[in-house]
mmCIF file of C-alpha atoms in Angstrom:
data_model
loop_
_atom_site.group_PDB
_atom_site.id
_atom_site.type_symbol
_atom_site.label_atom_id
_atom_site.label_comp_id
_atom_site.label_asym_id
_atom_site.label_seq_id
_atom_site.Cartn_x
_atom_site.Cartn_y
_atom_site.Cartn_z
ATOM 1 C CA UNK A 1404 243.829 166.520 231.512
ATOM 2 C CA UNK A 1405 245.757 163.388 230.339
ATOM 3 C CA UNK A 1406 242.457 162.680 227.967
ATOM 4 C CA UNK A 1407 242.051 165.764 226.641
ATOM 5 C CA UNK A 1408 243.947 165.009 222.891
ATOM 6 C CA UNK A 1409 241.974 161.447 222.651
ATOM 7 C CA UNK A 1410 238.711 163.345 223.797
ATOM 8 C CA UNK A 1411 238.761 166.432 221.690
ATOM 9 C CA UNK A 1412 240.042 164.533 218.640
ATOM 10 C CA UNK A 1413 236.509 162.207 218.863
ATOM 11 C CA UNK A 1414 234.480 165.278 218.808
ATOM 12 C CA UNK A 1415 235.487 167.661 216.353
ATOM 13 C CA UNK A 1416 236.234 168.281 212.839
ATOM 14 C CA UNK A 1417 240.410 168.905 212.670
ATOM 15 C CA UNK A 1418 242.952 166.375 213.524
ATOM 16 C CA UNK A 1419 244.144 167.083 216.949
ATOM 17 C CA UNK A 1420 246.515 164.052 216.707
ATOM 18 C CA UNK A 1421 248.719 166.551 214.353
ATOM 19 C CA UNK A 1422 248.856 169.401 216.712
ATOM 20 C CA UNK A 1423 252.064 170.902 218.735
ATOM 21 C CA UNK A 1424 252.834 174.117 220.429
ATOM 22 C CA UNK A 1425 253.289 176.874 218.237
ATOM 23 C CA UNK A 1426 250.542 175.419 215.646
ATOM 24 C CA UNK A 1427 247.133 175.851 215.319
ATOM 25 C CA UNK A 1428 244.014 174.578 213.222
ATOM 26 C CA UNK A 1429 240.986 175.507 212.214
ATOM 27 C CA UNK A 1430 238.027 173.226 213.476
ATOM 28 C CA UNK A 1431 234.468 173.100 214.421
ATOM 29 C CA UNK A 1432 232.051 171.326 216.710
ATOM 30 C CA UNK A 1433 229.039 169.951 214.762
ATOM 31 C CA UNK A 1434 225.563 168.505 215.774
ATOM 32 C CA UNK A 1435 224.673 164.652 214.937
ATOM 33 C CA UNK A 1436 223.408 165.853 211.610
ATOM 34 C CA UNK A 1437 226.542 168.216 210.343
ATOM 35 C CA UNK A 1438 225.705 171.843 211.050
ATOM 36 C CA UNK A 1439 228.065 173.919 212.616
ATOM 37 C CA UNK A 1440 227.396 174.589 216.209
ATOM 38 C CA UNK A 1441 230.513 176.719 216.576
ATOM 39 C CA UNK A 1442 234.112 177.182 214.920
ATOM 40 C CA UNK A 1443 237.913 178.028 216.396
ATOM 41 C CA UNK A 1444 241.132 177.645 215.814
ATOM 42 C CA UNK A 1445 242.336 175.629 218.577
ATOM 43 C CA UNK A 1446 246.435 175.618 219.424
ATOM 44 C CA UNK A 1447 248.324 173.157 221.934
ATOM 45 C CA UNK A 1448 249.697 174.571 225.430
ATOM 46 C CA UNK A 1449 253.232 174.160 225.713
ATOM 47 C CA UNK A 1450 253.911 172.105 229.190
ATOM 48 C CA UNK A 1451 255.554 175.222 230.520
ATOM 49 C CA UNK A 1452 252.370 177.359 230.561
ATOM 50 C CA UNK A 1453 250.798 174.152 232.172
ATOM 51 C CA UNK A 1454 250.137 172.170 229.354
ATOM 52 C CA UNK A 1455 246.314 171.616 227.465
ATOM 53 C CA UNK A 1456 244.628 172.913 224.462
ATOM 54 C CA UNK A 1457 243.425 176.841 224.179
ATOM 55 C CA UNK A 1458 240.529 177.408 221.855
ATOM 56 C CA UNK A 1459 240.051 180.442 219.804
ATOM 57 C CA UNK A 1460 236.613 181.122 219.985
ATOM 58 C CA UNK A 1461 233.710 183.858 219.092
ATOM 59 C CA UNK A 1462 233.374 185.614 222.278
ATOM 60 C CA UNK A 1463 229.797 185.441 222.804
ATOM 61 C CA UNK A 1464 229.860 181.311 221.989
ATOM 62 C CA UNK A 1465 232.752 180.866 224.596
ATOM 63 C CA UNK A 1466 230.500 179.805 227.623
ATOM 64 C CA UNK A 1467 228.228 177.794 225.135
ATOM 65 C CA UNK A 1468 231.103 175.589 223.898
ATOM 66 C CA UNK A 1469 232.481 175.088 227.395
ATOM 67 C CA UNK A 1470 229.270 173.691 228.284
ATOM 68 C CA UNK A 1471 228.632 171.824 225.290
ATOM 69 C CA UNK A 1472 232.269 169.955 225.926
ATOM 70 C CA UNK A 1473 231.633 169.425 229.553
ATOM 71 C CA UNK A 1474 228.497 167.499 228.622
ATOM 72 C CA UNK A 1475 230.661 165.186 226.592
ATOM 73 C CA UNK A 1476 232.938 164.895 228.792
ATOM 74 C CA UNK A 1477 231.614 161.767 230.585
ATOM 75 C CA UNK A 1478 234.239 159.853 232.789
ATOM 76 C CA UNK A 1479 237.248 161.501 230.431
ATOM 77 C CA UNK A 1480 239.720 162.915 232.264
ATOM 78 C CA UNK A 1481 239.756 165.955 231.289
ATOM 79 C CA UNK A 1482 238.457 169.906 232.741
ATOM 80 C CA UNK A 1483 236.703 172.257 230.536
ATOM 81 C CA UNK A 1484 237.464 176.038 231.716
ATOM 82 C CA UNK A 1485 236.148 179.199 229.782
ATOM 83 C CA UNK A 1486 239.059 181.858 229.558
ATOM 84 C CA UNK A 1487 237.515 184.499 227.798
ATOM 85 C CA UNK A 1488 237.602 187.261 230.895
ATOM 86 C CA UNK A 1489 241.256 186.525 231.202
ATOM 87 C CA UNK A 1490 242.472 186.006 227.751
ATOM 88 C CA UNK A 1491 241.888 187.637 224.360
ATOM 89 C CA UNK A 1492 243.416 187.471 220.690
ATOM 90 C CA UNK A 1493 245.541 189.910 219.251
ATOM 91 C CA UNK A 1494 245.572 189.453 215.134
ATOM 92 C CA UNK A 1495 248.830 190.707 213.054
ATOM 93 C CA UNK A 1496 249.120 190.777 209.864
ATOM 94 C CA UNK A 1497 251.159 192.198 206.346
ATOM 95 C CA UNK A 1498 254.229 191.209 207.716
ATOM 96 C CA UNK A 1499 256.202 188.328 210.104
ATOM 97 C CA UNK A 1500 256.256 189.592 214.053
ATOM 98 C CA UNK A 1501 259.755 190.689 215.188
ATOM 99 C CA UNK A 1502 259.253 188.057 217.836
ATOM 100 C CA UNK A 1503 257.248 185.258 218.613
ATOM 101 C CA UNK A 1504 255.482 184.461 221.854
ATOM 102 C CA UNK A 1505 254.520 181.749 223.530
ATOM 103 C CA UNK A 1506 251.103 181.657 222.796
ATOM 104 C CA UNK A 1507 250.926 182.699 219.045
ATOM 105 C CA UNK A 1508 250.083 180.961 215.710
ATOM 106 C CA UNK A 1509 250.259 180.986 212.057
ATOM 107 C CA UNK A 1510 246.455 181.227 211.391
ATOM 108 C CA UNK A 1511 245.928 178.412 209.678
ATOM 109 C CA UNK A 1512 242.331 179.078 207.518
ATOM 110 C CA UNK A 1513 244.628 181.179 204.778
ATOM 111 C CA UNK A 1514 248.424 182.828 205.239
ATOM 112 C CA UNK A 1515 247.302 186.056 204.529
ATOM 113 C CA UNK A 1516 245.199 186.198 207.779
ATOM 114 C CA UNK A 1517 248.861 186.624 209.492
ATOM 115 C CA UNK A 1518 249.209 185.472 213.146
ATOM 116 C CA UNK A 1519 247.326 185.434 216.156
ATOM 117 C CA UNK A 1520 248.096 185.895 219.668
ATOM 118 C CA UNK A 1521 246.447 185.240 222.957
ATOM 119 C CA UNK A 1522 247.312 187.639 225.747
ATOM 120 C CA UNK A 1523 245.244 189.065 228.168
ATOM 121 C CA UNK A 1524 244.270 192.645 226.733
ATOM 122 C CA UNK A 1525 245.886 194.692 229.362
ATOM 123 C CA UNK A 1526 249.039 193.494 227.454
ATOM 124 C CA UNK A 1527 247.939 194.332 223.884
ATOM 125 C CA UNK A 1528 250.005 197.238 223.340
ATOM 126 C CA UNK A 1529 253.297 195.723 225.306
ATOM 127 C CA UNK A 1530 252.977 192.877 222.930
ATOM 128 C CA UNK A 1531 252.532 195.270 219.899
ATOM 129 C CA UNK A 1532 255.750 197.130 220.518
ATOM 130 C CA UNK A 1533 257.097 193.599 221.394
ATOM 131 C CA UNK A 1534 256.082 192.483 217.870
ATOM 132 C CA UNK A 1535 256.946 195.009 215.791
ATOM 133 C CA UNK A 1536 253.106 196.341 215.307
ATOM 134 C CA UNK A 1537 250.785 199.208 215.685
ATOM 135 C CA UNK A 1538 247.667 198.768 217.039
ATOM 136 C CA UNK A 1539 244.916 198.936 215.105
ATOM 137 C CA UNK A 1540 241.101 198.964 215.381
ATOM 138 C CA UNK A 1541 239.304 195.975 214.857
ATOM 139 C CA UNK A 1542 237.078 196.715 211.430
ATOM 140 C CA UNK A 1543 240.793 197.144 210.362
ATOM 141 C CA UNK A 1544 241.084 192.988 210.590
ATOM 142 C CA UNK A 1545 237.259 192.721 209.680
ATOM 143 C CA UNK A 1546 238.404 194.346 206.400
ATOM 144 C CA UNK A 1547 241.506 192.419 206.210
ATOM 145 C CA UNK A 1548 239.374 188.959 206.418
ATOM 146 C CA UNK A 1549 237.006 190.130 204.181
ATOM 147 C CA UNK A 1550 239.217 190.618 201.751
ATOM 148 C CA UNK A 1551 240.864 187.455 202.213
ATOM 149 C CA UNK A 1552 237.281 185.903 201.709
ATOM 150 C CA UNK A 1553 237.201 184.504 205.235
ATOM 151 C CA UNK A 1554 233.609 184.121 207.185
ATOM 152 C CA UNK A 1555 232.880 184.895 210.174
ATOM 153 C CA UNK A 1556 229.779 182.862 212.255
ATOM 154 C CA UNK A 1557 226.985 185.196 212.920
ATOM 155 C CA UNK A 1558 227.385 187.871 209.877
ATOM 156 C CA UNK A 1559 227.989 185.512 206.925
ATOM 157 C CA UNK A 1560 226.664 182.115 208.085
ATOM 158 C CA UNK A 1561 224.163 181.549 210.786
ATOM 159 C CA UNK A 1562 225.487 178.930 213.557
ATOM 160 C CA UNK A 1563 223.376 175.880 213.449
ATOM 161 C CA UNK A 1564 221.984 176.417 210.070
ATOM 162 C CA UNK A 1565 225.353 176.034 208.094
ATOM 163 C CA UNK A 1566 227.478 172.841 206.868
ATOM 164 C CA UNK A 1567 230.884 173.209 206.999
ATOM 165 C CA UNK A 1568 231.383 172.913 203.226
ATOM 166 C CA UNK A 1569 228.762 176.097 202.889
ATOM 167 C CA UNK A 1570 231.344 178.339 205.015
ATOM 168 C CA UNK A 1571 234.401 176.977 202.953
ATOM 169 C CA UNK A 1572 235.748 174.982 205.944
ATOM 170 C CA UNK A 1573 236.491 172.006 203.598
ATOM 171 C CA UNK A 1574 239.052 175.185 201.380
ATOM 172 C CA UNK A 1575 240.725 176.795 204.358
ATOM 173 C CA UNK A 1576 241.761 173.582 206.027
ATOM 174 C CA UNK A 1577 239.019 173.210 208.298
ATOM 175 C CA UNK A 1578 237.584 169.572 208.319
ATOM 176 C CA UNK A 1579 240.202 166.619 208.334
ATOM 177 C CA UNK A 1580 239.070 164.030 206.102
ATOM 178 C CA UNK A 1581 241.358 160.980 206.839
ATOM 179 C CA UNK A 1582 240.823 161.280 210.371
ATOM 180 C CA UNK A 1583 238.880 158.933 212.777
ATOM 181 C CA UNK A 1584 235.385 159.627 213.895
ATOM 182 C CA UNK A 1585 233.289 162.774 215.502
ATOM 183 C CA UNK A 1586 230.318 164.336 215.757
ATOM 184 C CA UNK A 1587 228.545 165.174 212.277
ATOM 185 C CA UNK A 1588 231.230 163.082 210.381
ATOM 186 C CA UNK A 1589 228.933 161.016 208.435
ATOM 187 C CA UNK A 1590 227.023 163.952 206.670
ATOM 188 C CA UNK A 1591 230.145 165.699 206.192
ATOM 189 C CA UNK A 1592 231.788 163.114 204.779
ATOM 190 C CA UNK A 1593 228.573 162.498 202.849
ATOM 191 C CA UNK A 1594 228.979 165.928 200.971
ATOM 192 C CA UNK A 1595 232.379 165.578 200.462
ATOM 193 C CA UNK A 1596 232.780 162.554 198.138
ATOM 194 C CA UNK A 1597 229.336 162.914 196.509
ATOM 195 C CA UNK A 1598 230.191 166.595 195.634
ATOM 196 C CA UNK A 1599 226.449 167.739 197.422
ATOM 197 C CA UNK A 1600 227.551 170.829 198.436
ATOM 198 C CA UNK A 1601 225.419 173.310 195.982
ATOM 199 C CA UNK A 1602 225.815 176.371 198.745
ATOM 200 C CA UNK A 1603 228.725 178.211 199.246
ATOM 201 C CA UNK A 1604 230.622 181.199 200.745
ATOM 202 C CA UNK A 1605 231.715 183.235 197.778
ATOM 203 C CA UNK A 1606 233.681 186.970 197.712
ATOM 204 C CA UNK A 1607 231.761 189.882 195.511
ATOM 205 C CA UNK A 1608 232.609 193.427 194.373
ATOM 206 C CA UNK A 1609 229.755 195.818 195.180
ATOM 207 C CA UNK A 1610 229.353 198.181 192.429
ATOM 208 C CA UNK A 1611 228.266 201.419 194.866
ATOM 209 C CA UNK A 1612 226.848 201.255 198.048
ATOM 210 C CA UNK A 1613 226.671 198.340 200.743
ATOM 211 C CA UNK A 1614 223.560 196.081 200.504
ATOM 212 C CA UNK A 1615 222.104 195.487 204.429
ATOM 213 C CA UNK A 1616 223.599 192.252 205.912
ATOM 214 C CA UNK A 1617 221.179 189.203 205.210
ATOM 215 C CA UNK A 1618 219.444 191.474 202.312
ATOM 216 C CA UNK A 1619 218.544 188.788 199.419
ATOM 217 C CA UNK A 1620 220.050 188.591 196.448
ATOM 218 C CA UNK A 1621 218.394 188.334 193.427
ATOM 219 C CA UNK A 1622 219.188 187.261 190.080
ATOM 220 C CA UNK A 1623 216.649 189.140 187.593
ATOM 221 C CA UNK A 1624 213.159 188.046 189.790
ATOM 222 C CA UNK A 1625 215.505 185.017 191.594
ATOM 223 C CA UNK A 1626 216.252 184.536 194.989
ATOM 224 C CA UNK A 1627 220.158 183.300 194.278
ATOM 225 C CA UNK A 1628 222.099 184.256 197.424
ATOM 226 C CA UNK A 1629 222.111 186.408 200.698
ATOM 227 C CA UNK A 1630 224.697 189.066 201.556
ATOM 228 C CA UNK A 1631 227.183 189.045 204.114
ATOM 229 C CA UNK A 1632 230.002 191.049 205.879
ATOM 230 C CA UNK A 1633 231.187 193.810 203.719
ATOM 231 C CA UNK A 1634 233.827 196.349 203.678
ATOM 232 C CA UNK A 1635 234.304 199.286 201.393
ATOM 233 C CA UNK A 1636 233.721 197.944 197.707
ATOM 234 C CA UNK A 1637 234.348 194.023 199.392
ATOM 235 C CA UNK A 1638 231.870 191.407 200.326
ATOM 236 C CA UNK A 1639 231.127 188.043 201.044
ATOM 237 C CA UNK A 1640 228.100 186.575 200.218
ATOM 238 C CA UNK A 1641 226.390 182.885 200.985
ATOM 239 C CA UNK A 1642 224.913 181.830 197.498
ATOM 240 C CA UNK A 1643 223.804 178.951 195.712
ATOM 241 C CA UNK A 1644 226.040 178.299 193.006
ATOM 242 C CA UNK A 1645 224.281 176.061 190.451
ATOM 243 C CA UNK A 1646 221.907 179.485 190.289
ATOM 244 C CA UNK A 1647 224.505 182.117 190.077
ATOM 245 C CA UNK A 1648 225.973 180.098 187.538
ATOM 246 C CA UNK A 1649 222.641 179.937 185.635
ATOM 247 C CA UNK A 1650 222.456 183.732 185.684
ATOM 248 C CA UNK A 1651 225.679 184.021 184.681
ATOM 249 C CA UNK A 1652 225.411 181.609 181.623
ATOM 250 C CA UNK A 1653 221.979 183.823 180.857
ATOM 251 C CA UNK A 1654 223.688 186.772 181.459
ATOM 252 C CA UNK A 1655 221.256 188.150 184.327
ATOM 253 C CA UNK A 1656 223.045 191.321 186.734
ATOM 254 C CA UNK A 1657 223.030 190.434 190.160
ATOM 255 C CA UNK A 1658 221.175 192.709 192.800
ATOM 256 C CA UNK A 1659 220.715 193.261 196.300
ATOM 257 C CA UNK A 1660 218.088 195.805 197.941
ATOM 258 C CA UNK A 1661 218.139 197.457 194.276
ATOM 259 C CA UNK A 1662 221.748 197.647 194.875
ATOM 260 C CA UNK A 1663 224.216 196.377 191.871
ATOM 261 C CA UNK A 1664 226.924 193.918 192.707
ATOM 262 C CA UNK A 1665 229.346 191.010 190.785
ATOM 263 C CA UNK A 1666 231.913 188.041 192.092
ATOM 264 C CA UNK A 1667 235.205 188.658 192.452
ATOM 265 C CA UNK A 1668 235.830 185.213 191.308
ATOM 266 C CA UNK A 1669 232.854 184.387 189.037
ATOM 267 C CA UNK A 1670 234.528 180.285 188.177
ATOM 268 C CA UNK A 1671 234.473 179.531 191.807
ATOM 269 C CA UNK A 1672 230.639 178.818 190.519
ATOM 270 C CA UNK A 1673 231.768 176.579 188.020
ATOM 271 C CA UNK A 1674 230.904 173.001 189.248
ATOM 272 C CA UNK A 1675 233.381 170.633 187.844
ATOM 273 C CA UNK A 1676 231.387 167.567 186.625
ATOM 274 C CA UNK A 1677 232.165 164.285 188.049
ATOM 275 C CA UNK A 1678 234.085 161.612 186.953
ATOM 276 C CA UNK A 1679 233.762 157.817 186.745
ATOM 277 C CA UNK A 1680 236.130 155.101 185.884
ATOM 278 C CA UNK A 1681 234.621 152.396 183.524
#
């Protein structure tokens, strides 16, 4: 609909004012007081597929965000469809696709996530050959973005309990912060220039086997963290870094269901100290 830039853009977290065909960006819809509700990428339509926006979506939230916009929707002039029995994403990465179609995007949360694709999945391995791929199985990708210390909404971050700075959204381009209003901005904004944000998304190395997902991690007696998605040795975990710093500093192992484990990155802890101008 002709309101649909103007009417997105008030709502959630990305600049929508800076999108074209052939882009995406990585966004989420928060409530009033800053939690995410759910996150997508979210890519223009070019006007010869009919125009719009197409958002990338968990599968299982689809229906849920549909709703949620068509209760904002008000007297905009715009229509709110869910897609997800007609369309689905196909992920490439380790390598730029021999073509490009219509409907595909540089992700943009990190480059090493690759593209992504929407095509209905009765296409998937027309488009692979078309792309210069082979098809893979999905805890391929989940490995991938693990890796890449990406999370994902449901295994490392609960929706509706998590601000956007907690899930890194603020890092992998997530939350525009010159842009006008929307919904949650004020907390948001709140965290971001007072430097709040004391919980964050971080990767780890597990030292043997995989802790359960949510297990608690401790730091000697101290609850420090909780773990995440994991893949082989690779994890991400949702800790609070003033503490994990702490046991660093006091040189305390970090555990998880008995279970030995380390960052990958052990400054992303560090918290630089703030500055002032006299």
């Amino acid at each position: 609909g002709e309101d649909a830039r103007n009417f997105l853009n008030g709502l959630i977290t990305t600049d929508v004012e800076q999108l074209a065909p052939g882009q995406a960006r990585f966004g989420a819809l928060l409530t009033p007081q800053g939690k995410i509700i759910v996150d997508f990428l979210i890519t223009e339509i070019p006007t010869g597929h009919g125009g719009g926006f197409l958002i990338d979506a968990p599968r299982a939230l689809a229906k849920g965000l549909a709703d949620k916009l068509g209760f904002y929707k008000l007297r905009a002039k715009v229509v709110v469809e869910n897609l997800s029995d007609s369309l689905g994403v196909l992920a490439a990465w380790d390598g730029e696709p021999a073509a490009t179609p219509d409907l595909a995007f540089a992700d943009p949360r990190n480059a090493a996530l690759g593209w992504r694709i929407l095509i209905p999945e009765d296409l998937k391995q027309k488009l692979a050959d078309l792309i210069g791929a082979d098809l893979v199985d999905s805890s391929a990708y989940e490995a991938h973005r693990i890796a890449t210390g990406v999370p994902r909404g449901g295994l490392d971050f609960m929706y509706g309990d998590a601000f956007p700075h907690e899930t890194n959204m603020d890092h992998l381009h997530g939350v525009d912060f010159d842009k006008g209003c929307y919904v949650g901005q004020e907390v948001v904004s709140r965290m971001q220039h007072r430097g709040t944000a004391r919980t964050r998304t971080v990767k780890i190395i597990l030292d043997g086997p995989s802790p359960e997902s949510g297990a608690t991690i401790l730091a000697g007696d101290k609850q420090v963290g909780t773990i995440g998605s994991t893949a082989g040795e690779k994890g991400l975990a949702l800790v609070r870094i003033d503490r994990v710093a702490d046991a660093l500093d006091a040189g305390l192992p970090l555990t998880a269901g008995g279970l030995s484990l380390h960052l990958a990155e052990p400054d992303v802890v560090r918290i630089p100290p703030k500055q002032t101008v006299a």
